[in-house]
Amino acid sequence: MTSIAFIGLGNMGNPMAANLVKAGHVVFGFDLLPENLAVAGEHGVTVMASAAAAARDAEVVITMLPAGKHVVSVYEEIAPLARKGTLFIDSSTIDIESARRAHAIAERAGHLSVDAPVSGGTGGATAGTLTFMAGGSPDAFARAEPVLNP
Protein backbone atom coordinates (compact mmCIF):
# COMPACT_ATOMS: atom_id res chain seq x y z
CA MET A 1 0.00 0.00 0.00
CA THR A 2 1.35 3.37 -1.02
CA SER A 3 0.19 6.79 0.15
CA ILE A 4 -0.59 8.92 -2.89
CA ALA A 5 -1.49 12.58 -3.26
CA PHE A 6 -3.66 13.09 -6.33
CA ILE A 7 -3.90 16.70 -7.48
CA GLY A 8 -6.50 17.35 -10.17
CA LEU A 9 -9.69 15.34 -9.74
CA GLY A 10 -11.55 16.23 -12.91
CA ASN A 11 -12.88 13.97 -15.66
CA MET A 12 -9.62 12.01 -15.86
CA GLY A 13 -8.22 12.40 -12.36
CA ASN A 14 -11.28 11.28 -10.44
CA PRO A 15 -11.56 7.83 -12.04
CA MET A 16 -7.77 7.40 -11.91
CA ALA A 17 -7.77 8.18 -8.17
CA ALA A 18 -10.73 5.82 -7.65
CA ASN A 19 -8.79 2.99 -9.32
CA LEU A 20 -5.84 3.63 -7.01
CA VAL A 21 -8.16 3.36 -3.99
CA LYS A 22 -9.60 0.09 -5.40
CA ALA A 23 -6.03 -1.22 -5.72
CA GLY A 24 -5.52 -0.68 -1.99
CA HIS A 25 -3.59 2.59 -1.98
CA VAL A 26 -4.34 5.44 0.41
CA VAL A 27 -5.20 8.45 -1.74
CA PHE A 28 -5.26 12.05 -0.52
CA GLY A 29 -6.96 14.22 -3.13
CA PHE A 30 -7.25 17.88 -3.94
CA ASP A 31 -9.04 19.86 -6.63
CA LEU A 32 -10.16 23.47 -6.88
CA LEU A 33 -13.77 22.49 -7.64
CA PRO A 34 -15.89 21.36 -4.68
CA GLU A 35 -18.00 19.08 -6.91
CA ASN A 36 -14.86 17.17 -7.96
CA LEU A 37 -13.89 16.77 -4.31
CA ALA A 38 -17.35 15.43 -3.49
CA VAL A 39 -17.11 12.77 -6.21
CA ALA A 40 -13.61 11.80 -5.06
CA GLY A 41 -14.83 11.41 -1.50
CA GLU A 42 -17.59 9.08 -2.70
CA HIS A 43 -14.88 6.87 -4.23
CA GLY A 44 -12.85 6.59 -1.04
CA VAL A 45 -10.35 9.38 -1.65
CA THR A 46 -9.46 11.34 1.49
CA VAL A 47 -10.35 14.90 0.50
CA MET A 48 -7.79 17.52 1.54
CA ALA A 49 -8.09 21.31 1.84
CA SER A 50 -5.07 22.08 -0.36
CA ALA A 51 -2.51 20.54 -2.67
CA ALA A 52 0.13 21.06 0.03
CA ALA A 53 -1.98 19.23 2.61
CA ALA A 54 -2.52 16.33 0.21
CA ALA A 55 1.20 16.04 -0.57
CA ARG A 56 2.59 16.55 2.93
CA ASP A 57 2.78 12.87 3.96
CA ALA A 58 2.47 11.17 0.57
CA GLU A 59 5.08 8.84 -0.89
CA VAL A 60 3.88 9.66 -4.41
CA VAL A 61 2.31 12.81 -5.88
CA ILE A 62 0.30 12.48 -9.09
CA THR A 63 -0.88 15.54 -11.00
CA MET A 64 -3.57 15.52 -13.71
CA LEU A 65 -4.08 19.17 -14.56
CA PRO A 66 -5.36 21.19 -17.55
CA ALA A 67 -2.16 22.95 -18.66
CA GLY A 68 1.58 23.22 -18.10
CA LYS A 69 1.28 26.46 -16.14
CA HIS A 70 -0.89 24.64 -13.59
CA VAL A 71 1.57 21.76 -13.23
CA VAL A 72 4.53 24.09 -12.77
CA SER A 73 2.62 26.17 -10.23
CA VAL A 74 1.64 23.10 -8.19
CA TYR A 75 5.19 21.69 -8.31
CA GLU A 76 6.59 25.06 -7.16
CA GLU A 77 4.15 25.03 -4.24
CA ILE A 78 4.46 21.46 -3.04
CA ALA A 79 7.91 20.15 -4.01
CA PRO A 80 9.66 22.10 -1.22
CA LEU A 81 7.10 20.81 1.32
CA ALA A 82 7.05 17.14 0.32
CA ARG A 83 9.10 14.53 2.13
CA LYS A 84 12.54 14.01 0.60
CA GLY A 85 12.47 11.26 -1.99
CA THR A 86 8.81 11.66 -2.87
CA LEU A 87 8.03 10.43 -6.37
CA PHE A 88 6.29 13.01 -8.57
CA ILE A 89 4.26 11.74 -11.54
CA ASP A 90 2.63 14.17 -13.93
CA SER A 91 -0.03 12.61 -16.14
CA SER A 92 -1.24 15.89 -17.63
CA THR A 93 -0.95 16.45 -21.36
CA ILE A 94 1.29 19.52 -21.37
CA ASP A 95 3.97 21.22 -23.41
CA ILE A 96 7.56 19.96 -23.32
CA GLU A 97 8.99 23.08 -21.67
CA SER A 98 6.54 22.88 -18.76
CA ALA A 99 7.27 19.16 -18.34
CA ARG A 100 10.99 19.90 -18.19
CA ARG A 101 10.45 22.73 -15.69
CA ALA A 102 8.32 20.49 -13.46
CA HIS A 103 10.98 17.77 -13.55
CA ALA A 104 13.70 20.28 -12.64
CA ILE A 105 11.63 21.65 -9.74
CA ALA A 106 11.13 18.15 -8.34
CA GLU A 107 14.79 17.24 -8.82
CA ARG A 108 16.06 20.41 -7.10
CA ALA A 109 13.87 19.57 -4.10
CA GLY A 110 15.37 16.07 -3.84
CA HIS A 111 12.58 14.11 -5.52
CA LEU A 112 12.30 11.67 -8.41
CA SER A 113 9.89 12.52 -11.20
CA VAL A 114 8.22 10.84 -14.13
CA ASP A 115 6.43 12.53 -17.00
CA ALA A 116 3.55 10.15 -17.76
CA PRO A 117 0.85 11.57 -20.04
CA VAL A 118 -1.95 9.20 -20.93
CA SER A 119 -3.95 7.92 -23.86
CA GLY A 120 -7.36 6.33 -23.54
CA GLY A 121 -9.71 9.12 -22.50
CA THR A 122 -12.28 9.09 -19.73
CA GLY A 123 -13.42 5.57 -20.65
CA GLY A 124 -9.87 4.28 -20.17
CA ALA A 125 -9.52 6.22 -16.93
CA THR A 126 -12.70 4.63 -15.57
CA ALA A 127 -11.84 1.13 -16.78
CA GLY A 128 -8.21 1.33 -15.63
CA THR A 129 -6.95 0.73 -19.16
CA LEU A 130 -5.05 3.95 -19.85
CA THR A 131 -1.78 3.79 -21.71
CA PHE A 132 0.98 5.80 -20.00
CA MET A 133 3.83 7.21 -22.06
CA ALA A 134 6.34 7.47 -19.24
CA GLY A 135 9.68 9.20 -19.24
CA GLY A 136 12.14 9.52 -16.38
CA SER A 137 15.16 7.86 -14.86
CA PRO A 138 15.18 4.07 -14.51
CA ASP A 139 14.85 4.44 -10.71
CA ALA A 140 11.90 6.81 -11.03
CA PHE A 141 10.15 4.55 -13.52
CA ALA A 142 10.70 1.49 -11.32
CA ARG A 143 8.96 3.29 -8.44
CA ALA A 144 6.20 4.61 -10.72
CA GLU A 145 5.28 1.38 -12.46
CA PRO A 146 3.38 -0.28 -9.57
CA VAL A 147 1.44 2.95 -9.03
CA LEU A 148 0.59 3.32 -12.70
CA ASN A 149 -0.48 -0.31 -13.23
CA PRO A 150 -3.92 0.01 -11.60
PDB file of N, CA and C in Angstrom, residues 17-87:
ATOM      1  N   ALA A  17      -7.930   8.253  -9.625  1.00  0.00           N
ATOM      2  CA  ALA A  17      -7.772   8.178  -8.174  1.00  0.00           C
ATOM      3  C   ALA A  17      -8.634   7.058  -7.597  1.00  0.00           C
ATOM      4  N   ALA A  18      -9.847   6.893  -8.114  1.00  0.00           N
ATOM      5  CA  ALA A  18     -10.733   5.816  -7.646  1.00  0.00           C
ATOM      6  C   ALA A  18     -10.101   4.448  -7.887  1.00  0.00           C
ATOM      7  N   ASN A  19      -9.450   4.269  -9.037  1.00  0.00           N
ATOM      8  CA  ASN A  19      -8.789   2.988  -9.320  1.00  0.00           C
ATOM      9  C   ASN A  19      -7.615   2.739  -8.378  1.00  0.00           C
ATOM     10  N   LEU A  20      -6.932   3.782  -7.975  1.00  0.00           N
ATOM     11  CA  LEU A  20      -5.840   3.627  -7.008  1.00  0.00           C
ATOM     12  C   LEU A  20      -6.381   3.201  -5.645  1.00  0.00           C
ATOM     13  N   VAL A  21      -7.516   3.768  -5.253  1.00  0.00           N
ATOM     14  CA  VAL A  21      -8.164   3.360  -3.994  1.00  0.00           C
ATOM     15  C   VAL A  21      -8.560   1.887  -4.084  1.00  0.00           C
ATOM     16  N   LYS A  22      -9.185   1.483  -5.198  1.00  0.00           N
ATOM     17  CA  LYS A  22      -9.600   0.087  -5.400  1.00  0.00           C
ATOM     18  C   LYS A  22      -8.415  -0.865  -5.322  1.00  0.00           C
ATOM     19  N   ALA A  23      -7.243  -0.387  -5.749  1.00  0.00           N
ATOM     20  CA  ALA A  23      -6.032  -1.218  -5.724  1.00  0.00           C
ATOM     21  C   ALA A  23      -5.405  -1.290  -4.330  1.00  0.00           C
ATOM     22  N   GLY A  24      -5.998  -0.592  -3.366  1.00  0.00           N
ATOM     23  CA  GLY A  24      -5.516  -0.682  -1.992  1.00  0.00           C
ATOM     24  C   GLY A  24      -4.620   0.447  -1.529  1.00  0.00           C
ATOM     25  N   HIS A  25      -4.422   1.453  -2.370  1.00  0.00           N
ATOM     26  CA  HIS A  25      -3.590   2.588  -1.984  1.00  0.00           C
ATOM     27  C   HIS A  25      -4.409   3.580  -1.154  1.00  0.00           C
ATOM     28  N   VAL A  26      -3.720   4.331  -0.312  1.00  0.00           N
ATOM     29  CA  VAL A  26      -4.337   5.437   0.414  1.00  0.00           C
ATOM     30  C   VAL A  26      -4.164   6.672  -0.458  1.00  0.00           C
ATOM     31  N   VAL A  27      -5.266   7.318  -0.827  1.00  0.00           N
ATOM     32  CA  VAL A  27      -5.200   8.451  -1.745  1.00  0.00           C
ATOM     33  C   VAL A  27      -5.744   9.700  -1.058  1.00  0.00           C
ATOM     34  N   PHE A  28      -4.895  10.733  -1.032  1.00  0.00           N
ATOM     35  CA  PHE A  28      -5.260  12.051  -0.523  1.00  0.00           C
ATOM     36  C   PHE A  28      -5.471  12.928  -1.747  1.00  0.00           C
ATOM     37  N   GLY A  29      -6.666  13.487  -1.917  1.00  0.00           N
ATOM     38  CA  GLY A  29      -6.956  14.221  -3.132  1.00  0.00           C
ATOM     39  C   GLY A  29      -7.241  15.685  -2.912  1.00  0.00           C
ATOM     40  N   PHE A  30      -6.915  16.468  -3.945  1.00  0.00           N
ATOM     41  CA  PHE A  30      -7.250  17.881  -3.939  1.00  0.00           C
ATOM     42  C   PHE A  30      -7.627  18.325  -5.344  1.00  0.00           C
ATOM     43  N   ASP A  31      -8.617  19.213  -5.403  1.00  0.00           N
ATOM     44  CA  ASP A  31      -9.037  19.858  -6.633  1.00  0.00           C
ATOM     45  C   ASP A  31      -9.621  21.213  -6.247  1.00  0.00           C
ATOM     46  N   LEU A  32      -9.592  22.155  -7.162  1.00  0.00           N
ATOM     47  CA  LEU A  32     -10.158  23.469  -6.881  1.00  0.00           C
ATOM     48  C   LEU A  32     -11.681  23.476  -6.874  1.00  0.00           C
ATOM     49  N   LEU A  33     -12.307  22.508  -7.535  1.00  0.00           N
ATOM     50  CA  LEU A  33     -13.765  22.493  -7.638  1.00  0.00           C
ATOM     51  C   LEU A  33     -14.382  21.591  -6.576  1.00  0.00           C
ATOM     52  N   PRO A  34     -15.258  22.152  -5.741  1.00  0.00           N
ATOM     53  CA  PRO A  34     -15.892  21.364  -4.683  1.00  0.00           C
ATOM     54  C   PRO A  34     -16.635  20.132  -5.200  1.00  0.00           C
ATOM     55  N   GLU A  35     -17.266  20.238  -6.374  1.00  0.00           N
ATOM     56  CA  GLU A  35     -17.996  19.084  -6.908  1.00  0.00           C
ATOM     57  C   GLU A  35     -17.061  17.922  -7.244  1.00  0.00           C
ATOM     58  N   ASN A  36     -15.842  18.227  -7.693  1.00  0.00           N
ATOM     59  CA  ASN A  36     -14.864  17.172  -7.959  1.00  0.00           C
ATOM     60  C   ASN A  36     -14.410  16.518  -6.662  1.00  0.00           C
ATOM     61  N   LEU A  37     -14.256  17.317  -5.625  1.00  0.00           N
ATOM     62  CA  LEU A  37     -13.886  16.774  -4.313  1.00  0.00           C
ATOM     63  C   LEU A  37     -14.980  15.865  -3.770  1.00  0.00           C
ATOM     64  N   ALA A  38     -16.227  16.247  -3.970  1.00  0.00           N
ATOM     65  CA  ALA A  38     -17.345  15.427  -3.492  1.00  0.00           C
ATOM     66  C   ALA A  38     -17.349  14.066  -4.165  1.00  0.00           C
ATOM     67  N   VAL A  39     -17.152  14.037  -5.479  1.00  0.00           N
ATOM     68  CA  VAL A  39     -17.109  12.768  -6.212  1.00  0.00           C
ATOM     69  C   VAL A  39     -15.938  11.922  -5.722  1.00  0.00           C
ATOM     70  N   ALA A  40     -14.788  12.545  -5.539  1.00  0.00           N
ATOM     71  CA  ALA A  40     -13.612  11.803  -5.064  1.00  0.00           C
ATOM     72  C   ALA A  40     -13.890  11.176  -3.702  1.00  0.00           C
ATOM     73  N   GLY A  41     -14.508  11.927  -2.820  1.00  0.00           N
ATOM     74  CA  GLY A  41     -14.830  11.405  -1.496  1.00  0.00           C
ATOM     75  C   GLY A  41     -15.749  10.198  -1.568  1.00  0.00           C
ATOM     76  N   GLU A  42     -16.683  10.215  -2.505  1.00  0.00           N
ATOM     77  CA  GLU A  42     -17.592   9.082  -2.698  1.00  0.00           C
ATOM     78  C   GLU A  42     -16.855   7.827  -3.134  1.00  0.00           C
ATOM     79  N   HIS A  43     -15.684   8.013  -3.752  1.00  0.00           N
ATOM     80  CA  HIS A  43     -14.881   6.874  -4.231  1.00  0.00           C
ATOM     81  C   HIS A  43     -13.787   6.467  -3.251  1.00  0.00           C
ATOM     82  N   GLY A  44     -13.805   7.019  -2.046  1.00  0.00           N
ATOM     83  CA  GLY A  44     -12.848   6.590  -1.036  1.00  0.00           C
ATOM     84  C   GLY A  44     -11.576   7.410  -0.951  1.00  0.00           C
ATOM     85  N   VAL A  45     -11.501   8.483  -1.732  1.00  0.00           N
ATOM     86  CA  VAL A  45     -10.352   9.382  -1.651  1.00  0.00           C
ATOM     87  C   VAL A  45     -10.521  10.254  -0.403  1.00  0.00           C
ATOM     88  N   THR A  46      -9.446  10.430   0.346  1.00  0.00           N
ATOM     89  CA  THR A  46      -9.463  11.342   1.486  1.00  0.00           C
ATOM     90  C   THR A  46      -9.298  12.752   0.947  1.00  0.00           C
ATOM     91  N   VAL A  47     -10.338  13.547   1.059  1.00  0.00           N
ATOM     92  CA  VAL A  47     -10.347  14.902   0.500  1.00  0.00           C
ATOM     93  C   VAL A  47      -9.553  15.831   1.414  1.00  0.00           C
ATOM     94  N   MET A  48      -8.658  16.601   0.805  1.00  0.00           N
ATOM     95  CA  MET A  48      -7.795  17.519   1.540  1.00  0.00           C
ATOM     96  C   MET A  48      -8.123  18.965   1.155  1.00  0.00           C
ATOM     97  N   ALA A  49      -7.762  19.898   2.028  1.00  0.00           N
ATOM     98  CA  ALA A  49      -8.094  21.313   1.840  1.00  0.00           C
ATOM     99  C   ALA A  49      -7.171  22.036   0.865  1.00  0.00           C
ATOM    100  N   SER A  50      -6.020  21.440   0.554  1.00  0.00           N
ATOM    101  CA  SER A  50      -5.072  22.084  -0.358  1.00  0.00           C
ATOM    102  C   SER A  50      -4.166  21.031  -0.980  1.00  0.00           C
ATOM    103  N   ALA A  51      -3.492  21.430  -2.046  1.00  0.00           N
ATOM    104  CA  ALA A  51      -2.510  20.537  -2.666  1.00  0.00           C
ATOM    105  C   ALA A  51      -1.383  20.237  -1.684  1.00  0.00           C
ATOM    106  N   ALA A  52      -0.956  21.246  -0.947  1.00  0.00           N
ATOM    107  CA  ALA A  52       0.127  21.058   0.026  1.00  0.00           C
ATOM    108  C   ALA A  52      -0.283  20.066   1.107  1.00  0.00           C
ATOM    109  N   ALA A  53      -1.509  20.169   1.591  1.00  0.00           N
ATOM    110  CA  ALA A  53      -1.981  19.230   2.612  1.00  0.00           C
ATOM    111  C   ALA A  53      -2.038  17.815   2.063  1.00  0.00           C
ATOM    112  N   ALA A  54      -2.455  17.661   0.817  1.00  0.00           N
ATOM    113  CA  ALA A  54      -2.519  16.333   0.205  1.00  0.00           C
ATOM    114  C   ALA A  54      -1.128  15.721   0.068  1.00  0.00           C
ATOM    115  N   ALA A  55      -0.151  16.541  -0.285  1.00  0.00           N
ATOM    116  CA  ALA A  55       1.196  16.039  -0.566  1.00  0.00           C
ATOM    117  C   ALA A  55       2.074  15.856   0.660  1.00  0.00           C
ATOM    118  N   ARG A  56       1.718  16.476   1.751  1.00  0.00           N
ATOM    119  CA  ARG A  56       2.593  16.545   2.926  1.00  0.00           C
ATOM    120  C   ARG A  56       3.154  15.190   3.356  1.00  0.00           C
ATOM    121  N   ASP A  57       2.326  14.162   3.468  1.00  0.00           N
ATOM    122  CA  ASP A  57       2.782  12.869   3.956  1.00  0.00           C
ATOM    123  C   ASP A  57       2.756  11.773   2.896  1.00  0.00           C
ATOM    124  N   ALA A  58       2.573  12.150   1.645  1.00  0.00           N
ATOM    125  CA  ALA A  58       2.472  11.166   0.572  1.00  0.00           C
ATOM    126  C   ALA A  58       3.841  10.667   0.129  1.00  0.00           C
ATOM    127  N   GLU A  59       3.874   9.423  -0.304  1.00  0.00           N
ATOM    128  CA  GLU A  59       5.081   8.840  -0.893  1.00  0.00           C
ATOM    129  C   GLU A  59       5.166   9.173  -2.381  1.00  0.00           C
ATOM    130  N   VAL A  60       3.993   9.371  -2.985  1.00  0.00           N
ATOM    131  CA  VAL A  60       3.879   9.658  -4.414  1.00  0.00           C
ATOM    132  C   VAL A  60       2.904  10.817  -4.593  1.00  0.00           C
ATOM    133  N   VAL A  61       3.222  11.731  -5.501  1.00  0.00           N
ATOM    134  CA  VAL A  61       2.312  12.813  -5.884  1.00  0.00           C
ATOM    135  C   VAL A  61       2.012  12.642  -7.365  1.00  0.00           C
ATOM    136  N   ILE A  62       0.727  12.564  -7.694  1.00  0.00           N
ATOM    137  CA  ILE A  62       0.299  12.485  -9.089  1.00  0.00           C
ATOM    138  C   ILE A  62      -0.479  13.755  -9.416  1.00  0.00           C
ATOM    139  N   THR A  63      -0.127  14.376 -10.527  1.00  0.00           N
ATOM    140  CA  THR A  63      -0.879  15.535 -10.996  1.00  0.00           C
ATOM    141  C   THR A  63      -1.548  15.190 -12.320  1.00  0.00           C
ATOM    142  N   MET A  64      -2.800  15.654 -12.467  1.00  0.00           N
ATOM    143  CA  MET A  64      -3.566  15.519 -13.707  1.00  0.00           C
ATOM    144  C   MET A  64      -4.306  16.840 -13.872  1.00  0.00           C
ATOM    145  N   LEU A  65      -3.614  17.783 -14.525  1.00  0.00           N
ATOM    146  CA  LEU A  65      -4.079  19.170 -14.563  1.00  0.00           C
ATOM    147  C   LEU A  65      -4.258  19.651 -16.003  1.00  0.00           C
ATOM    148  N   PRO A  66      -4.998  20.755 -16.197  1.00  0.00           N
ATOM    149  CA  PRO A  66      -5.361  21.189 -17.547  1.00  0.00           C
ATOM    150  C   PRO A  66      -4.211  21.701 -18.423  1.00  0.00           C
ATOM    151  N   ALA A  67      -3.200  22.327 -17.828  1.00  0.00           N
ATOM    152  CA  ALA A  67      -2.157  22.948 -18.655  1.00  0.00           C
ATOM    153  C   ALA A  67      -0.830  22.981 -17.912  1.00  0.00           C
ATOM    154  N   GLY A  68       0.235  23.184 -18.675  1.00  0.00           N
ATOM    155  CA  GLY A  68       1.575  23.218 -18.105  1.00  0.00           C
ATOM    156  C   GLY A  68       1.751  24.245 -17.004  1.00  0.00           C
ATOM    157  N   LYS A  69       1.135  25.425 -17.167  1.00  0.00           N
ATOM    158  CA  LYS A  69       1.279  26.461 -16.138  1.00  0.00           C
ATOM    159  C   LYS A  69       0.718  25.987 -14.804  1.00  0.00           C
ATOM    160  N   HIS A  70      -0.323  25.166 -14.834  1.00  0.00           N
ATOM    161  CA  HIS A  70      -0.890  24.644 -13.594  1.00  0.00           C
ATOM    162  C   HIS A  70       0.045  23.628 -12.942  1.00  0.00           C
ATOM    163  N   VAL A  71       0.635  22.763 -13.753  1.00  0.00           N
ATOM    164  CA  VAL A  71       1.566  21.756 -13.229  1.00  0.00           C
ATOM    165  C   VAL A  71       2.765  22.441 -12.597  1.00  0.00           C
ATOM    166  N   VAL A  72       3.354  23.382 -13.297  1.00  0.00           N
ATOM    167  CA  VAL A  72       4.527  24.094 -12.773  1.00  0.00           C
ATOM    168  C   VAL A  72       4.179  24.807 -11.473  1.00  0.00           C
ATOM    169  N   SER A  73       3.041  25.460 -11.435  1.00  0.00           N
ATOM    170  CA  SER A  73       2.617  26.170 -10.226  1.00  0.00           C
ATOM    171  C   SER A  73       2.458  25.212  -9.041  1.00  0.00           C
ATOM    172  N   VAL A  74       1.826  24.070  -9.268  1.00  0.00           N
ATOM    173  CA  VAL A  74       1.644  23.096  -8.186  1.00  0.00           C
ATOM    174  C   VAL A  74       2.992  22.533  -7.744  1.00  0.00           C
ATOM    175  N   TYR A  75       3.857  22.208  -8.675  1.00  0.00           N
ATOM    176  CA  TYR A  75       5.186  21.692  -8.308  1.00  0.00           C
ATOM    177  C   TYR A  75       5.959  22.730  -7.492  1.00  0.00           C
ATOM    178  N   GLU A  76       5.897  24.006  -7.912  1.00  0.00           N
ATOM    179  CA  GLU A  76       6.587  25.056  -7.158  1.00  0.00           C
ATOM    180  C   GLU A  76       6.060  25.157  -5.729  1.00  0.00           C
ATOM    181  N   GLU A  77       4.759  24.941  -5.574  1.00  0.00           N
ATOM    182  CA  GLU A  77       4.153  25.025  -4.244  1.00  0.00           C
ATOM    183  C   GLU A  77       4.497  23.826  -3.369  1.00  0.00           C
ATOM    184  N   ILE A  78       4.380  22.629  -3.912  1.00  0.00           N
ATOM    185  CA  ILE A  78       4.458  21.458  -3.040  1.00  0.00           C
ATOM    186  C   ILE A  78       5.800  20.744  -3.001  1.00  0.00           C
ATOM    187  N   ALA A  79       6.625  20.873  -4.021  1.00  0.00           N
ATOM    188  CA  ALA A  79       7.911  20.151  -4.009  1.00  0.00           C
ATOM    189  C   ALA A  79       8.760  20.508  -2.793  1.00  0.00           C
ATOM    190  N   PRO A  80       8.846  21.787  -2.401  1.00  0.00           N
ATOM    191  CA  PRO A  80       9.663  22.101  -1.218  1.00  0.00           C
ATOM    192  C   PRO A  80       9.071  21.558   0.085  1.00  0.00           C
ATOM    193  N   LEU A  81       7.773  21.265   0.104  1.00  0.00           N
ATOM    194  CA  LEU A  81       7.104  20.812   1.318  1.00  0.00           C
ATOM    195  C   LEU A  81       7.039  19.292   1.436  1.00  0.00           C
ATOM    196  N   ALA A  82       7.180  18.601   0.322  1.00  0.00           N
ATOM    197  CA  ALA A  82       7.046  17.142   0.319  1.00  0.00           C
ATOM    198  C   ALA A  82       8.246  16.490   1.001  1.00  0.00           C
ATOM    199  N   ARG A  83       8.009  15.283   1.513  1.00  0.00           N
ATOM    200  CA  ARG A  83       9.100  14.528   2.132  1.00  0.00           C
ATOM    201  C   ARG A  83      10.190  14.257   1.094  1.00  0.00           C
ATOM    202  N   LYS A  84      11.439  14.304   1.523  1.00  0.00           N
ATOM    203  CA  LYS A  84      12.542  14.007   0.597  1.00  0.00           C
ATOM    204  C   LYS A  84      12.339  12.625  -0.009  1.00  0.00           C
ATOM    205  N   GLY A  85      12.593  12.532  -1.306  1.00  0.00           N
ATOM    206  CA  GLY A  85      12.471  11.261  -1.993  1.00  0.00           C
ATOM    207  C   GLY A  85      11.078  10.936  -2.486  1.00  0.00           C
ATOM    208  N   THR A  86      10.143  11.869  -2.337  1.00  0.00           N
ATOM    209  CA  THR A  86       8.806  11.656  -2.869  1.00  0.00           C
ATOM    210  C   THR A  86       8.896  11.507  -4.384  1.00  0.00           C
ATOM    211  N   LEU A  87       8.097  10.615  -4.930  1.00  0.00           N
ATOM    212  CA  LEU A  87       8.027  10.434  -6.375  1.00  0.00           C
ATOM    213  C   LEU A  87       6.922  11.315  -6.928  1.00  0.00           C
TER     214      LEU A  87
END
